[in-house]
Structures are given as C-alpha cells and as structure tokens.
C-alpha cells in the first residue's frame, strides 16, 4: 500500500478497494456478492469502480454478506 | 457500552451515536458541524437521529470536519 494513496484516497475509493479485496479473497463473483447482500447484480461492480456514493445501509449489507463488519471495509491501513 | 447494543446496533445507528459523541466531545453544535462539513444545517440532526441512510461522501465530510477518519465514526467497540 503506497503511502501517497493512503492520504489521498477518498473513503469511497477505500471502501471500493477493500470490498474488491475481500470479495476476491473469498473467491466470489460480483454477482454472487450482490445476491448474498440482496442487491442488484450489477451494483457491486459500480461500487467497486467507485461510481457509487454508496449509503451506509448497503455498505453494511455488503460487509455482512461476507461475514465482515462495515468498519472492516473502511479501515485506514 | 452494553454488549447487547453492540450486536444489534446497525451501522447507521452506530455512525449516528459516534457522530454525536464526537461532536459533543468537541462542544460544537449540530449547525456548526453541518457548516464545517458543507452540509445543510438540519442535516446533522437527522443523521444523529438515525433518520438518514447517509452516503459515504457525506460520512467522510462529517468525519473530516472534526479531524477524524470516517472509520473512527464506524468503529465497532
């Protein structure tokens, strides 16, 4: 993790990055994660690309779908 | 912090609780915090009451306005 990225990365991009990292670590597709979280199948892709100003309820749904706490997907490293 | 609350508290309510705690710890009003964060003056009150499904950009704006990282306002205790 480059120092520069930690200071300039927005919370939106940090969530996008950690969501993708955790999803891939579990070997699940964007569609499968969306289904687990009760969200539209293309939604996860748009979140991972940083296109969505995602709201807290959906952030929690995605985290819980992977057995994580929402803070796990926003932790500053 | 009661054990029961930690497990049943939604991320939205946790953010609401920590936002209020940090704001009061700094002795600033809801209106002053809203202004610092560039948000409408009544917005902070609705977030603190858990009425808002707040989005990540505004979560970051509120955290930064108090010199915090967004993860500080979602940390599981």
mmCIF file with all atom_site columns, C-alpha atoms in Angstrom:
data_model
loop_
_atom_site.group_PDB
_atom_site.id
_atom_site.type_symbol
_atom_site.label_atom_id
_atom_site.label_alt_id
_atom_site.label_comp_id
_atom_site.label_asym_id
_atom_site.label_entity_id
_atom_site.label_seq_id
_atom_site.pdbx_PDB_ins_code
_atom_site.Cartn_x
_atom_site.Cartn_y
_atom_site.Cartn_z
_atom_site.occupancy
_atom_site.B_iso_or_equiv
_atom_site.pdbx_formal_charge
_atom_site.auth_seq_id
_atom_site.auth_comp_id
_atom_site.auth_asym_id
_atom_site.auth_atom_id
_atom_site.pdbx_PDB_model_num
ATOM 1   C CA . UNK A 1 1  ? 0.000   0.000   0.000   1.00 0.00 ? 1  UNK A CA 1
ATOM 2   C CA . UNK A 1 2  ? 1.765   3.213   -1.130  1.00 0.00 ? 2  UNK A CA 1
ATOM 3   C CA . UNK A 1 3  ? 1.913   5.997   1.426   1.00 0.00 ? 3  UNK A CA 1
ATOM 4   C CA . UNK A 1 4  ? 0.632   8.519   -1.134  1.00 0.00 ? 4  UNK A CA 1
ATOM 5   C CA . UNK A 1 5  ? -2.552  6.515   -1.735  1.00 0.00 ? 5  UNK A CA 1
ATOM 6   C CA . UNK A 1 6  ? -3.420  6.301   1.940   1.00 0.00 ? 6  UNK A CA 1
ATOM 7   C CA . UNK A 1 7  ? -3.534  10.099  2.337   1.00 0.00 ? 7  UNK A CA 1
ATOM 8   C CA . UNK A 1 8  ? -5.281  10.999  -0.956  1.00 0.00 ? 8  UNK A CA 1
ATOM 9   C CA . UNK A 1 9  ? -7.689  8.071   -1.213  1.00 0.00 ? 9  UNK A CA 1
ATOM 10  C CA . UNK A 1 10 ? -11.286 9.054   -0.519  1.00 0.00 ? 10 UNK A CA 1
ATOM 11  C CA . UNK A 1 11 ? -13.441 6.945   1.791   1.00 0.00 ? 11 UNK A CA 1
ATOM 12  C CA . UNK A 1 12 ? -15.494 5.971   -1.276  1.00 0.00 ? 12 UNK A CA 1
ATOM 13  C CA . UNK A 1 13 ? -12.402 4.626   -3.052  1.00 0.00 ? 13 UNK A CA 1
ATOM 14  C CA . UNK A 1 14 ? -11.107 2.951   0.093   1.00 0.00 ? 14 UNK A CA 1
ATOM 15  C CA . UNK A 1 15 ? -14.442 1.122   0.503   1.00 0.00 ? 15 UNK A CA 1
ATOM 16  C CA . UNK A 1 16 ? -14.334 0.177   -3.195  1.00 0.00 ? 16 UNK A CA 1
ATOM 17  C CA . UNK A 1 17 ? -10.779 -1.192  -2.873  1.00 0.00 ? 17 UNK A CA 1
ATOM 18  C CA . UNK A 1 18 ? -11.402 -3.155  0.348   1.00 0.00 ? 18 UNK A CA 1
ATOM 19  C CA . UNK A 1 19 ? -14.709 -4.532  -0.934  1.00 0.00 ? 19 UNK A CA 1
ATOM 20  C CA . UNK A 1 20 ? -12.968 -5.925  -4.021  1.00 0.00 ? 20 UNK A CA 1
ATOM 21  C CA . UNK A 1 21 ? -10.011 -7.235  -1.989  1.00 0.00 ? 21 UNK A CA 1
ATOM 22  C CA . UNK A 1 22 ? -12.270 -9.088  0.459   1.00 0.00 ? 22 UNK A CA 1
ATOM 23  C CA . UNK A 1 23 ? -14.538 -10.391 -2.295  1.00 0.00 ? 23 UNK A CA 1
ATOM 24  C CA . UNK A 1 24 ? -11.627 -11.797 -4.318  1.00 0.00 ? 24 UNK A CA 1
ATOM 25  C CA . UNK A 1 25 ? -10.076 -13.246 -1.159  1.00 0.00 ? 25 UNK A CA 1
ATOM 26  C CA . UNK A 1 26 ? -13.282 -15.268 -0.823  1.00 0.00 ? 26 UNK A CA 1
ATOM 27  C CA . UNK A 1 27 ? -13.316 -16.230 -4.499  1.00 0.00 ? 27 UNK A CA 1
ATOM 28  C CA . UNK A 1 28 ? -16.838 -14.916 -5.072  1.00 0.00 ? 28 UNK A CA 1
ATOM 29  C CA . UNK A 1 29 ? -18.116 -13.056 -8.115  1.00 0.00 ? 29 UNK A CA 1
ATOM 30  C CA . UNK A 1 30 ? -19.635 -9.558  -8.055  1.00 0.00 ? 30 UNK A CA 1
ATOM 31  C CA . UNK A 1 31 ? -22.989 -11.096 -8.980  1.00 0.00 ? 31 UNK A CA 1
ATOM 32  C CA . UNK A 1 32 ? -22.796 -13.680 -6.178  1.00 0.00 ? 32 UNK A CA 1
ATOM 33  C CA . UNK A 1 33 ? -21.922 -10.999 -3.626  1.00 0.00 ? 33 UNK A CA 1
ATOM 34  C CA . UNK A 1 34 ? -24.756 -8.783  -4.851  1.00 0.00 ? 34 UNK A CA 1
ATOM 35  C CA . UNK A 1 35 ? -27.181 -11.673 -4.458  1.00 0.00 ? 35 UNK A CA 1
ATOM 36  C CA . UNK A 1 36 ? -25.882 -12.507 -0.970  1.00 0.00 ? 36 UNK A CA 1
ATOM 37  C CA . UNK A 1 37 ? -26.373 -8.868  0.003   1.00 0.00 ? 37 UNK A CA 1
ATOM 38  C CA . UNK A 1 38 ? -29.796 -8.603  -1.601  1.00 0.00 ? 38 UNK A CA 1
ATOM 39  C CA . UNK A 1 39 ? -28.647 -6.030  -4.134  1.00 0.00 ? 39 UNK A CA 1
ATOM 40  C CA . UNK A 1 40 ? -28.883 -5.758  -7.926  1.00 0.00 ? 40 UNK A CA 1
ATOM 41  C CA . UNK A 1 41 ? -26.333 -7.951  -9.676  1.00 0.00 ? 41 UNK A CA 1
ATOM 42  C CA . UNK A 1 42 ? -24.552 -5.005  -11.361 1.00 0.00 ? 42 UNK A CA 1
ATOM 43  C CA . UNK A 1 43 ? -24.471 -2.893  -8.222  1.00 0.00 ? 43 UNK A CA 1
ATOM 44  C CA . UNK A 1 44 ? -21.280 -4.371  -6.776  1.00 0.00 ? 44 UNK A CA 1
ATOM 45  C CA . UNK A 1 45 ? -19.329 -3.616  -9.937  1.00 0.00 ? 45 UNK A CA 1
ATOM 46  C CA . UNK A 1 46 ? -20.333 0.039   -9.861  1.00 0.00 ? 46 UNK A CA 1
ATOM 47  C CA . UNK A 1 47 ? -19.383 0.278   -6.173  1.00 0.00 ? 47 UNK A CA 1
ATOM 48  C CA . UNK A 1 48 ? -16.004 -1.355  -6.807  1.00 0.00 ? 48 UNK A CA 1
ATOM 49  C CA . UNK A 1 49 ? -15.331 1.150   -9.618  1.00 0.00 ? 49 UNK A CA 1
ATOM 50  C CA . UNK A 1 50 ? -16.059 4.000   -7.211  1.00 0.00 ? 50 UNK A CA 1
ATOM 51  C CA . UNK A 1 51 ? -19.048 5.135   -9.278  1.00 0.00 ? 51 UNK A CA 1
ATOM 52  C CA . UNK A 1 52 ? -21.492 4.907   -6.368  1.00 0.00 ? 52 UNK A CA 1
ATOM 53  C CA . UNK A 1 53 ? -21.821 7.227   -3.444  1.00 0.00 ? 53 UNK A CA 1
ATOM 54  C CA . UNK A 1 54 ? -22.900 4.166   -1.507  1.00 0.00 ? 54 UNK A CA 1
ATOM 55  C CA . UNK A 1 55 ? -25.081 4.611   1.569   1.00 0.00 ? 55 UNK A CA 1
ATOM 56  C CA . UNK A 1 56 ? -24.444 3.109   4.977   1.00 0.00 ? 56 UNK A CA 1
ATOM 57  C CA . UNK A 1 57 ? -27.242 0.507   4.868   1.00 0.00 ? 57 UNK A CA 1
ATOM 58  C CA . UNK A 1 58 ? -25.855 -1.000  1.640   1.00 0.00 ? 58 UNK A CA 1
ATOM 59  C CA . UNK A 1 59 ? -22.303 -0.772  2.957   1.00 0.00 ? 59 UNK A CA 1
ATOM 60  C CA . UNK A 1 60 ? -23.431 -2.866  5.929   1.00 0.00 ? 60 UNK A CA 1
ATOM 61  C CA . UNK A 1 61 ? -25.331 -5.335  3.725   1.00 0.00 ? 61 UNK A CA 1
ATOM 62  C CA . UNK A 1 62 ? -22.207 -5.940  1.620   1.00 0.00 ? 62 UNK A CA 1
ATOM 63  C CA . UNK A 1 63 ? -19.957 -6.293  4.674   1.00 0.00 ? 63 UNK A CA 1
ATOM 64  C CA . UNK A 1 64 ? -22.349 -8.663  6.439   1.00 0.00 ? 64 UNK A CA 1
ATOM 65  C CA . UNK A 1 65 ? -22.720 -10.745 3.262   1.00 0.00 ? 65 UNK A CA 1
ATOM 66  C CA . UNK A 1 66 ? -19.012 -11.566 3.655   1.00 0.00 ? 66 UNK A CA 1
ATOM 67  C CA . UNK A 1 67 ? -19.191 -12.037 7.415   1.00 0.00 ? 67 UNK A CA 1
ATOM 68  C CA . UNK A 1 68 ? -17.444 -8.730  7.988   1.00 0.00 ? 68 UNK A CA 1
ATOM 69  C CA . UNK A 1 69 ? -18.246 -5.598  9.971   1.00 0.00 ? 69 UNK A CA 1
ATOM 70  C CA . UNK A 1 70 ? -18.723 -2.430  7.909   1.00 0.00 ? 70 UNK A CA 1
ATOM 71  C CA . UNK A 1 71 ? -15.705 -0.912  9.657   1.00 0.00 ? 71 UNK A CA 1
ATOM 72  C CA . UNK A 1 72 ? -13.579 -3.693  8.131   1.00 0.00 ? 72 UNK A CA 1
ATOM 73  C CA . UNK A 1 73 ? -14.283 -2.209  4.699   1.00 0.00 ? 73 UNK A CA 1
ATOM 74  C CA . UNK A 1 74 ? -13.277 1.327   5.715   1.00 0.00 ? 74 UNK A CA 1
ATOM 75  C CA . UNK A 1 75 ? -10.292 0.738   7.906   1.00 0.00 ? 75 UNK A CA 1
ATOM 76  C CA . UNK A 1 76 ? -7.411  3.100   7.288   1.00 0.00 ? 76 UNK A CA 1
ATOM 77  C CA . UNK A 1 77 ? -4.301  0.988   6.750   1.00 0.00 ? 77 UNK A CA 1
ATOM 78  C CA . UNK B 2 1  ? -21.329 0.157   26.101  1.00 0.00 ? 1  UNK B CA 1
ATOM 79  C CA . UNK B 2 2  ? -23.786 -2.717  26.712  1.00 0.00 ? 2  UNK B CA 1
ATOM 80  C CA . UNK B 2 3  ? -22.940 -5.974  24.977  1.00 0.00 ? 3  UNK B CA 1
ATOM 81  C CA . UNK B 2 4  ? -26.493 -6.262  23.638  1.00 0.00 ? 4  UNK B CA 1
ATOM 82  C CA . UNK B 2 5  ? -26.258 -2.920  21.864  1.00 0.00 ? 5  UNK B CA 1
ATOM 83  C CA . UNK B 2 6  ? -23.021 -3.786  20.096  1.00 0.00 ? 6  UNK B CA 1
ATOM 84  C CA . UNK B 2 7  ? -24.514 -6.836  18.404  1.00 0.00 ? 7  UNK B CA 1
ATOM 85  C CA . UNK B 2 8  ? -27.942 -5.410  17.463  1.00 0.00 ? 8  UNK B CA 1
ATOM 86  C CA . UNK B 2 9  ? -26.907 -1.862  16.597  1.00 0.00 ? 9  UNK B CA 1
ATOM 87  C CA . UNK B 2 10 ? -26.985 -1.179  12.867  1.00 0.00 ? 10 UNK B CA 1
ATOM 88  C CA . UNK B 2 11 ? -24.082 0.601   11.194  1.00 0.00 ? 11 UNK B CA 1
ATOM 89  C CA . UNK B 2 12 ? -26.419 3.552   10.617  1.00 0.00 ? 12 UNK B CA 1
ATOM 90  C CA . UNK B 2 13 ? -27.154 3.829   14.358  1.00 0.00 ? 13 UNK B CA 1
ATOM 91  C CA . UNK B 2 14 ? -23.512 3.283   15.277  1.00 0.00 ? 14 UNK B CA 1
ATOM 92  C CA . UNK B 2 15 ? -22.491 6.138   12.968  1.00 0.00 ? 15 UNK B CA 1
ATOM 93  C CA . UNK B 2 16 ? -25.267 8.303   14.456  1.00 0.00 ? 16 UNK B CA 1
ATOM 94  C CA . UNK B 2 17 ? -24.123 7.539   18.025  1.00 0.00 ? 17 UNK B CA 1
ATOM 95  C CA . UNK B 2 18 ? -20.393 8.107   17.362  1.00 0.00 ? 18 UNK B CA 1
ATOM 96  C CA . UNK B 2 19 ? -21.063 11.272  15.360  1.00 0.00 ? 19 UNK B CA 1
ATOM 97  C CA . UNK B 2 20 ? -22.995 12.754  18.296  1.00 0.00 ? 20 UNK B CA 1
ATOM 98  C CA . UNK B 2 21 ? -20.411 11.568  20.847  1.00 0.00 ? 21 UNK B CA 1
ATOM 99  C CA . UNK B 2 22 ? -17.518 13.119  18.922  1.00 0.00 ? 22 UNK B CA 1
ATOM 100 C CA . UNK B 2 23 ? -19.438 16.326  18.214  1.00 0.00 ? 23 UNK B CA 1
ATOM 101 C CA . UNK B 2 24 ? -20.378 16.821  21.883  1.00 0.00 ? 24 UNK B CA 1
ATOM 102 C CA . UNK B 2 25 ? -16.810 15.973  22.937  1.00 0.00 ? 25 UNK B CA 1
ATOM 103 C CA . UNK B 2 26 ? -15.751 18.966  20.851  1.00 0.00 ? 26 UNK B CA 1
ATOM 104 C CA . UNK B 2 27 ? -18.504 21.172  22.193  1.00 0.00 ? 27 UNK B CA 1
ATOM 105 C CA . UNK B 2 28 ? -19.841 22.075  18.742  1.00 0.00 ? 28 UNK B CA 1
ATOM 106 C CA . UNK B 2 29 ? -23.481 22.417  17.724  1.00 0.00 ? 29 UNK B CA 1
ATOM 107 C CA . UNK B 2 30 ? -25.187 20.387  15.008  1.00 0.00 ? 30 UNK B CA 1
ATOM 108 C CA . UNK B 2 31 ? -25.466 23.558  12.924  1.00 0.00 ? 31 UNK B CA 1
ATOM 109 C CA . UNK B 2 32 ? -21.769 24.394  13.345  1.00 0.00 ? 32 UNK B CA 1
ATOM 110 C CA . UNK B 2 33 ? -20.752 20.861  12.352  1.00 0.00 ? 33 UNK B CA 1
ATOM 111 C CA . UNK B 2 34 ? -23.058 20.964  9.319   1.00 0.00 ? 34 UNK B CA 1
ATOM 112 C CA . UNK B 2 35 ? -21.472 24.223  8.234   1.00 0.00 ? 35 UNK B CA 1
ATOM 113 C CA . UNK B 2 36 ? -17.938 22.890  8.739   1.00 0.00 ? 36 UNK B CA 1
ATOM 114 C CA . UNK B 2 37 ? -18.855 19.879  6.606   1.00 0.00 ? 37 UNK B CA 1
ATOM 115 C CA . UNK B 2 38 ? -20.587 21.939  3.941   1.00 0.00 ? 38 UNK B CA 1
ATOM 116 C CA . UNK B 2 39 ? -23.969 20.371  4.629   1.00 0.00 ? 39 UNK B CA 1
ATOM 117 C CA . UNK B 2 40 ? -27.427 21.772  5.352   1.00 0.00 ? 40 UNK B CA 1
ATOM 118 C CA . UNK B 2 41 ? -27.771 22.966  8.932   1.00 0.00 ? 41 UNK B CA 1
ATOM 119 C CA . UNK B 2 42 ? -30.546 20.482  9.792   1.00 0.00 ? 42 UNK B CA 1
ATOM 120 C CA . UNK B 2 43 ? -28.802 17.534  8.171   1.00 0.00 ? 43 UNK B CA 1
ATOM 121 C CA . UNK B 2 44 ? -26.640 16.612  11.160  1.00 0.00 ? 44 UNK B CA 1
ATOM 122 C CA . UNK B 2 45 ? -29.656 16.335  13.440  1.00 0.00 ? 45 UNK B CA 1
ATOM 123 C CA . UNK B 2 46 ? -31.398 13.923  11.087  1.00 0.00 ? 46 UNK B CA 1
ATOM 124 C CA . UNK B 2 47 ? -28.228 11.808  10.813  1.00 0.00 ? 47 UNK B CA 1
ATOM 125 C CA . UNK B 2 48 ? -27.806 11.719  14.606  1.00 0.00 ? 48 UNK B CA 1
ATOM 126 C CA . UNK B 2 49 ? -31.428 10.553  14.950  1.00 0.00 ? 49 UNK B CA 1
ATOM 127 C CA . UNK B 2 50 ? -30.722 7.702   12.538  1.00 0.00 ? 50 UNK B CA 1
ATOM 128 C CA . UNK B 2 51 ? -33.248 9.073   10.041  1.00 0.00 ? 51 UNK B CA 1
ATOM 129 C CA . UNK B 2 52 ? -30.740 9.272   7.193   1.00 0.00 ? 52 UNK B CA 1
ATOM 130 C CA . UNK B 2 53 ? -29.298 6.443   5.165   1.00 0.00 ? 53 UNK B CA 1
ATOM 131 C CA . UNK B 2 54 ? -26.202 8.599   4.913   1.00 0.00 ? 54 UNK B CA 1
ATOM 132 C CA . UNK B 2 55 ? -23.851 8.072   1.974   1.00 0.00 ? 55 UNK B CA 1
ATOM 133 C CA . UNK B 2 56 ? -20.105 7.606   2.188   1.00 0.00 ? 56 UNK B CA 1
ATOM 134 C CA . UNK B 2 57 ? -19.125 11.022  0.810   1.00 0.00 ? 57 UNK B CA 1
ATOM 135 C CA . UNK B 2 58 ? -21.150 12.813  3.493   1.00 0.00 ? 58 UNK B CA 1
ATOM 136 C CA . UNK B 2 59 ? -19.890 10.430  6.158   1.00 0.00 ? 59 UNK B CA 1
ATOM 137 C CA . UNK B 2 60 ? -16.353 11.422  5.178   1.00 0.00 ? 60 UNK B CA 1
ATOM 138 C CA . UNK B 2 61 ? -17.216 15.142  5.099   1.00 0.00 ? 61 UNK B CA 1
ATOM 139 C CA . UNK B 2 62 ? -18.588 14.951  8.657   1.00 0.00 ? 62 UNK B CA 1
ATOM 140 C CA . UNK B 2 63 ? -15.614 12.944  9.928   1.00 0.00 ? 63 UNK B CA 1
ATOM 141 C CA . UNK B 2 64 ? -13.075 15.252  8.275   1.00 0.00 ? 64 UNK B CA 1
ATOM 142 C CA . UNK B 2 65 ? -14.891 18.317  9.663   1.00 0.00 ? 65 UNK B CA 1
ATOM 143 C CA . UNK B 2 66 ? -13.929 17.037  13.118  1.00 0.00 ? 66 UNK B CA 1
ATOM 144 C CA . UNK B 2 67 ? -10.425 15.994  12.120  1.00 0.00 ? 67 UNK B CA 1
ATOM 145 C CA . UNK B 2 68 ? -11.399 12.341  12.179  1.00 0.00 ? 68 UNK B CA 1
ATOM 146 C CA . UNK B 2 69 ? -11.195 9.491   9.687   1.00 0.00 ? 69 UNK B CA 1
ATOM 147 C CA . UNK B 2 70 ? -14.559 8.053   8.578   1.00 0.00 ? 70 UNK B CA 1
ATOM 148 C CA . UNK B 2 71 ? -13.564 4.726   10.151  1.00 0.00 ? 71 UNK B CA 1
ATOM 149 C CA . UNK B 2 72 ? -13.444 6.495   13.539  1.00 0.00 ? 72 UNK B CA 1
ATOM 150 C CA . UNK B 2 73 ? -17.212 7.022   13.277  1.00 0.00 ? 73 UNK B CA 1
ATOM 151 C CA . UNK B 2 74 ? -17.946 3.369   12.477  1.00 0.00 ? 74 UNK B CA 1
ATOM 152 C CA . UNK B 2 75 ? -15.565 1.534   14.727  1.00 0.00 ? 75 UNK B CA 1
ATOM 153 C CA . UNK B 2 76 ? -17.082 -1.460  16.483  1.00 0.00 ? 76 UNK B CA 1
ATOM 154 C CA . UNK B 2 77 ? -16.362 -1.051  20.196  1.00 0.00 ? 77 UNK B CA 1
#
